Amino acid sequence: MSKTDPSRYAFLPSRTALRSFAFNIGLISAGSLVYVWGLKALIMPQMFLTGGISGIAVLIVYIFQKLDLGVVYFLLNIPLVLLGWFFISRHFILYSIYGMVFFSIIAMLIHPPPLSITDPILGALLAGVVCGAGSGLILRSVGSAGGLDILAIFLNKKFGFRLGMFSIIANTGILTAGAFFLDLEKALYTIVLVYTAGRVMDSVLTGFNRKKSLIVISDQAQIIADAILGRKRGRVTFLKGEGAFSGKPKKVIFTIIALTELPKIKELILQNDPEAFIVVNDTLEVLGKDQGRMRIF
């Protein structure tokens, strides 16, 4: 085999794979740092709780004050990681193992000074912003930092249990335990924290650039599609439809636009067909590439 034979290096990861690996590790690391700082500088000094495994870990530390948050978090995640290893994607779990270990080590090592916020509502809002940003960064990766998401995915795959319902039940249980062992007011402030964190996390996941998906049913589908395509960065995909009553075939327009473009696109559609049927949906993420003048989503 010659020294220049490319097959000699076939086992090496490509630059794209290395960049993807570094990007995902960076997101998990940065998100974990931000989240742990929020836990130790904002949540724990105020005796608040939070959702998920981190919330359970914080509650255990409150009750048994000599325990270390990082150690408790690591131990709680071990059975979940094993569950994910055998029943969920191992690619996802490998990244999650890194996230779990990094999160736990950071929680053991850093001890930021608590922020002196006397108003608990302001403390809950700021903690929600910080921890929501941390969670969003982690979830933008292809892994996680451990937690109840692994159990939620398993229950969904095994028994069809809805992810959102599981999250509500789990967090309700944590807040109920917090109200019982700690204080009802702290548990209520935690609701503000969890809600704020969820909104900020959604914003981080969507990159503060919300997209809208439009489905348009019209007898003037081609004219409307041409008008959208005539706009800068306009892209349209035709879906095949059929009228349930008439049985006639129809072209259904599907397109993705920026939120700021929505009023103009609706006006354009209705100018060409005042009777057009338009459905507008929120879109979390858009992936794909240009295919001539069409875009495949």
Short mmCIF file of C-alpha atoms in Angstrom, two decimals, residues 17-278:
data_model
loop_
_atom_site.label_atom_id
_atom_site.label_comp_id
_atom_site.label_asym_id
_atom_site.label_seq_id
_atom_site.Cartn_x
_atom_site.Cartn_y
_atom_site.Cartn_z
CA ALA A 17 -17.43 14.93 11.68
CA LEU A 18 -14.74 16.53 13.85
CA ARG A 19 -16.36 19.95 13.57
CA SER A 20 -19.74 18.45 14.46
CA PHE A 21 -18.21 16.66 17.45
CA ALA A 22 -16.47 19.82 18.68
CA PHE A 23 -19.62 21.89 18.15
CA ASN A 24 -21.82 19.50 20.15
CA ILE A 25 -19.29 19.11 22.95
CA GLY A 26 -18.96 22.90 23.08
CA LEU A 27 -22.71 23.39 23.36
CA ILE A 28 -23.06 20.81 26.13
CA SER A 29 -20.10 22.28 28.04
CA ALA A 30 -21.23 25.90 27.71
CA GLY A 31 -24.82 25.06 28.59
CA SER A 32 -23.75 23.06 31.64
CA LEU A 33 -21.54 25.92 32.88
CA VAL A 34 -24.37 28.43 32.53
CA TYR A 35 -26.93 26.13 34.17
CA VAL A 36 -24.70 25.23 37.12
CA TRP A 37 -23.86 28.90 37.68
CA GLY A 38 -27.58 29.66 37.77
CA LEU A 39 -28.18 26.82 40.22
CA LYS A 40 -25.47 27.88 42.65
CA ALA A 41 -25.65 31.66 42.34
CA LEU A 42 -29.41 32.11 42.07
CA ILE A 43 -31.56 29.05 42.76
CA MET A 44 -29.91 27.48 45.80
CA PRO A 45 -29.26 30.75 47.73
CA GLN A 46 -32.98 31.53 47.36
CA MET A 47 -33.92 27.95 48.33
CA PHE A 48 -35.86 27.53 45.08
CA LEU A 49 -36.30 24.29 43.19
CA THR A 50 -36.14 23.49 39.52
CA GLY A 51 -37.45 20.76 37.26
CA GLY A 52 -36.02 17.42 36.24
CA ILE A 53 -33.15 15.50 37.82
CA SER A 54 -31.43 18.74 38.82
CA GLY A 55 -34.54 19.65 40.80
CA ILE A 56 -34.52 16.27 42.58
CA ALA A 57 -30.80 16.67 43.29
CA VAL A 58 -31.31 20.17 44.71
CA LEU A 59 -34.17 18.95 46.93
CA ILE A 60 -32.01 16.11 48.30
CA VAL A 61 -29.19 18.56 49.05
CA TYR A 62 -31.65 20.84 50.88
CA ILE A 63 -32.85 17.92 53.03
CA PHE A 64 -29.42 16.32 53.60
CA GLN A 65 -27.25 19.41 53.73
CA LYS A 66 -23.87 17.65 53.84
CA LEU A 67 -24.29 16.09 50.41
CA ASP A 68 -22.61 17.59 47.34
CA LEU A 69 -24.86 18.62 44.45
CA GLY A 70 -22.51 17.24 41.78
CA VAL A 71 -22.26 13.84 43.44
CA VAL A 72 -26.02 13.54 43.93
CA TYR A 73 -26.69 14.57 40.33
CA PHE A 74 -24.18 12.02 39.03
CA LEU A 75 -25.61 9.16 41.10
CA LEU A 76 -29.20 9.94 40.11
CA ASN A 77 -28.25 9.84 36.42
CA ILE A 78 -26.47 6.46 36.45
CA PRO A 79 -29.64 4.30 36.14
CA LEU A 80 -31.04 6.66 33.50
CA VAL A 81 -27.88 6.46 31.39
CA LEU A 82 -27.91 2.66 31.62
CA LEU A 83 -31.56 2.66 30.56
CA GLY A 84 -30.74 4.89 27.60
CA TRP A 85 -27.71 2.82 26.62
CA PHE A 86 -29.78 -0.35 26.19
CA PHE A 87 -33.05 1.10 24.88
CA ILE A 88 -32.26 4.44 23.16
CA SER A 89 -29.69 5.65 20.62
CA ARG A 90 -26.14 5.01 21.84
CA HIS A 91 -24.91 7.99 19.83
CA PHE A 92 -27.22 10.21 21.89
CA ILE A 93 -26.26 8.50 25.14
CA LEU A 94 -22.50 8.85 24.55
CA TYR A 95 -22.90 12.60 24.29
CA SER A 96 -25.22 12.49 27.31
CA ILE A 97 -22.64 10.60 29.36
CA TYR A 98 -20.15 13.36 28.63
CA GLY A 99 -22.77 15.95 29.57
CA MET A 100 -23.65 14.15 32.80
CA VAL A 101 -19.99 13.83 33.85
CA PHE A 102 -19.08 17.40 32.88
CA PHE A 103 -22.17 18.82 34.62
CA SER A 104 -21.41 16.85 37.79
CA ILE A 105 -17.74 17.89 37.87
CA ILE A 106 -18.60 21.55 37.32
CA ALA A 107 -21.22 21.36 40.07
CA MET A 108 -18.56 20.01 42.43
CA LEU A 109 -15.86 22.51 41.47
CA ILE A 110 -17.45 25.93 41.03
CA HIS A 111 -18.85 27.91 43.95
CA PRO A 112 -19.94 31.32 42.64
CA PRO A 113 -20.92 33.96 45.18
CA PRO A 114 -24.71 34.22 45.51
CA LEU A 115 -26.31 37.26 43.91
CA SER A 116 -27.91 39.48 46.53
CA ILE A 117 -31.46 39.68 45.20
CA THR A 118 -33.97 40.43 47.94
CA ASP A 119 -37.12 40.23 45.81
CA PRO A 120 -37.89 36.51 45.29
CA ILE A 121 -39.91 37.16 42.12
CA LEU A 122 -36.93 38.92 40.53
CA GLY A 123 -34.71 36.08 41.71
CA ALA A 124 -37.02 33.48 40.16
CA LEU A 125 -37.20 35.41 36.86
CA LEU A 126 -33.43 35.84 36.60
CA ALA A 127 -32.81 32.21 37.56
CA GLY A 128 -35.28 31.15 34.88
CA VAL A 129 -33.50 33.24 32.26
CA VAL A 130 -30.06 31.89 33.15
CA CYS A 131 -31.04 28.24 33.54
CA GLY A 132 -33.31 28.39 30.50
CA ALA A 133 -30.39 29.68 28.43
CA GLY A 134 -28.19 26.86 29.75
CA SER A 135 -30.81 24.23 28.98
CA GLY A 136 -31.33 25.64 25.51
CA LEU A 137 -27.63 25.47 24.70
CA ILE A 138 -27.47 21.84 25.85
CA LEU A 139 -30.57 20.85 23.89
CA ARG A 140 -29.23 22.47 20.71
CA SER A 141 -26.65 19.67 20.71
CA VAL A 142 -27.35 16.06 19.74
CA GLY A 143 -27.01 14.95 23.36
CA SER A 144 -28.03 16.10 26.81
CA ALA A 145 -26.63 16.44 30.31
CA GLY A 146 -28.55 13.42 31.50
CA GLY A 147 -31.83 13.89 33.31
CA LEU A 148 -35.43 12.77 33.07
CA ASP A 149 -35.53 13.33 29.30
CA ILE A 150 -33.92 9.90 28.90
CA LEU A 151 -36.68 8.27 30.95
CA ALA A 152 -39.31 10.26 29.05
CA ILE A 153 -37.97 9.05 25.69
CA PHE A 154 -37.91 5.45 26.94
CA LEU A 155 -41.50 5.60 28.19
CA ASN A 156 -42.59 7.16 24.93
CA LYS A 157 -40.93 4.47 22.80
CA LYS A 158 -42.01 1.59 25.03
CA PHE A 159 -45.52 2.57 26.07
CA GLY A 160 -46.43 5.59 23.91
CA PHE A 161 -46.39 7.90 26.95
CA ARG A 162 -46.44 11.51 25.77
CA LEU A 163 -43.27 13.50 26.51
CA GLY A 164 -45.12 16.66 27.53
CA MET A 165 -47.42 14.79 29.91
CA PHE A 166 -44.46 13.05 31.54
CA SER A 167 -42.72 16.40 32.05
CA ILE A 168 -45.82 17.87 33.70
CA ILE A 169 -46.24 14.86 36.02
CA ALA A 170 -42.54 14.77 36.97
CA ASN A 171 -42.27 18.48 37.68
CA THR A 172 -45.55 18.49 39.59
CA GLY A 173 -44.18 15.71 41.78
CA ILE A 174 -40.97 17.64 42.44
CA LEU A 175 -42.84 20.85 43.31
CA THR A 176 -45.26 18.94 45.58
CA ALA A 177 -42.31 17.37 47.41
CA GLY A 178 -40.70 20.80 47.70
CA ALA A 179 -43.86 22.28 49.19
CA PHE A 180 -44.02 19.39 51.70
CA PHE A 181 -40.35 19.33 52.76
CA LEU A 182 -39.50 23.01 52.41
CA ASP A 183 -42.05 25.77 51.98
CA LEU A 184 -45.18 26.31 49.89
CA GLU A 185 -44.09 29.81 48.85
CA LYS A 186 -40.75 28.54 47.55
CA ALA A 187 -42.58 25.94 45.47
CA LEU A 188 -44.84 28.65 44.02
CA TYR A 189 -41.87 30.84 43.14
CA THR A 190 -40.40 27.81 41.43
CA ILE A 191 -43.39 27.72 39.08
CA VAL A 192 -42.39 31.21 37.91
CA LEU A 193 -38.81 30.01 37.50
CA VAL A 194 -39.74 26.88 35.51
CA TYR A 195 -42.11 28.80 33.22
CA THR A 196 -39.52 31.50 32.51
CA ALA A 197 -36.84 28.88 31.89
CA GLY A 198 -39.10 27.10 29.41
CA ARG A 199 -39.75 30.28 27.42
CA VAL A 200 -36.07 31.25 27.31
CA MET A 201 -35.09 27.69 26.37
CA ASP A 202 -37.52 27.79 23.44
CA SER A 203 -35.99 31.07 22.28
CA VAL A 204 -32.46 29.66 22.43
CA LEU A 205 -33.55 26.54 20.53
CA THR A 206 -35.13 28.60 17.76
CA GLY A 207 -32.19 31.00 17.63
CA PHE A 208 -34.45 34.01 18.27
CA ASN A 209 -35.46 33.70 14.62
CA ARG A 210 -38.89 32.15 14.58
CA LYS A 211 -40.11 30.67 11.34
CA LYS A 212 -43.67 30.04 10.23
CA SER A 213 -44.82 27.21 8.01
CA LEU A 214 -47.73 27.96 5.68
CA ILE A 215 -50.10 25.52 4.02
CA VAL A 216 -52.22 27.14 1.34
CA ILE A 217 -55.11 25.46 -0.48
CA SER A 218 -56.24 27.41 -3.51
CA ASP A 219 -57.51 26.97 -7.06
CA GLN A 220 -54.85 29.55 -8.02
CA ALA A 221 -51.98 27.53 -6.52
CA GLN A 222 -49.58 28.00 -9.44
CA ILE A 223 -50.13 31.78 -9.60
CA ILE A 224 -49.61 32.11 -5.82
CA ALA A 225 -46.52 29.87 -5.95
CA ASP A 226 -45.03 31.99 -8.76
CA ALA A 227 -45.68 35.15 -6.75
CA ILE A 228 -43.93 33.69 -3.67
CA LEU A 229 -41.04 32.44 -5.80
CA GLY A 230 -40.69 35.93 -7.23
CA ARG A 231 -39.84 37.28 -3.79
CA LYS A 232 -36.29 37.32 -2.48
CA ARG A 233 -35.47 33.89 -1.01
CA GLY A 234 -39.00 32.72 -1.75
CA ARG A 235 -39.30 28.93 -1.81
CA VAL A 236 -42.33 26.72 -2.38
CA THR A 237 -43.05 23.00 -2.39
CA PHE A 238 -46.21 21.53 -3.94
CA LEU A 239 -47.99 18.76 -2.08
CA LYS A 240 -50.62 16.59 -3.73
CA GLY A 241 -54.11 16.97 -2.36
CA GLU A 242 -57.64 15.92 -3.22
CA GLY A 243 -60.96 17.53 -2.42
CA ALA A 244 -62.93 15.26 -0.09
CA PHE A 245 -66.28 16.37 -1.54
CA SER A 246 -65.40 17.03 -5.19
CA GLY A 247 -62.73 14.33 -5.51
CA LYS A 248 -60.74 16.73 -7.70
CA PRO A 249 -56.92 16.77 -7.40
CA LYS A 250 -55.42 19.93 -5.92
CA LYS A 251 -51.98 21.43 -5.57
CA VAL A 252 -51.31 22.29 -1.93
CA ILE A 253 -48.66 24.97 -1.33
CA PHE A 254 -46.18 24.43 1.49
CA THR A 255 -43.63 27.10 2.35
CA ILE A 256 -41.47 28.33 5.24
CA ILE A 257 -41.13 32.07 5.90
CA ALA A 258 -39.72 34.39 8.56
CA LEU A 259 -42.20 35.75 11.08
CA THR A 260 -41.63 39.29 9.76
CA GLU A 261 -42.70 38.20 6.26
CA LEU A 262 -46.03 36.72 7.36
CA PRO A 263 -48.25 39.81 6.83
CA LYS A 264 -46.83 40.44 3.34
CA ILE A 265 -47.17 36.79 2.28
CA LYS A 266 -50.77 36.63 3.50
CA GLU A 267 -51.59 39.81 1.62
CA LEU A 268 -49.93 38.40 -1.53
CA ILE A 269 -51.93 35.16 -1.29
CA LEU A 270 -55.27 36.89 -0.74
CA GLN A 271 -54.62 39.33 -3.60
CA ASN A 272 -54.38 36.38 -5.98
CA ASP A 273 -57.19 34.36 -4.38
CA PRO A 274 -59.43 36.01 -1.75
CA GLU A 275 -60.97 32.58 -1.02
CA ALA A 276 -57.65 30.81 -0.38
CA PHE A 277 -57.51 28.58 2.70
CA ILE A 278 -54.37 29.42 4.74
#
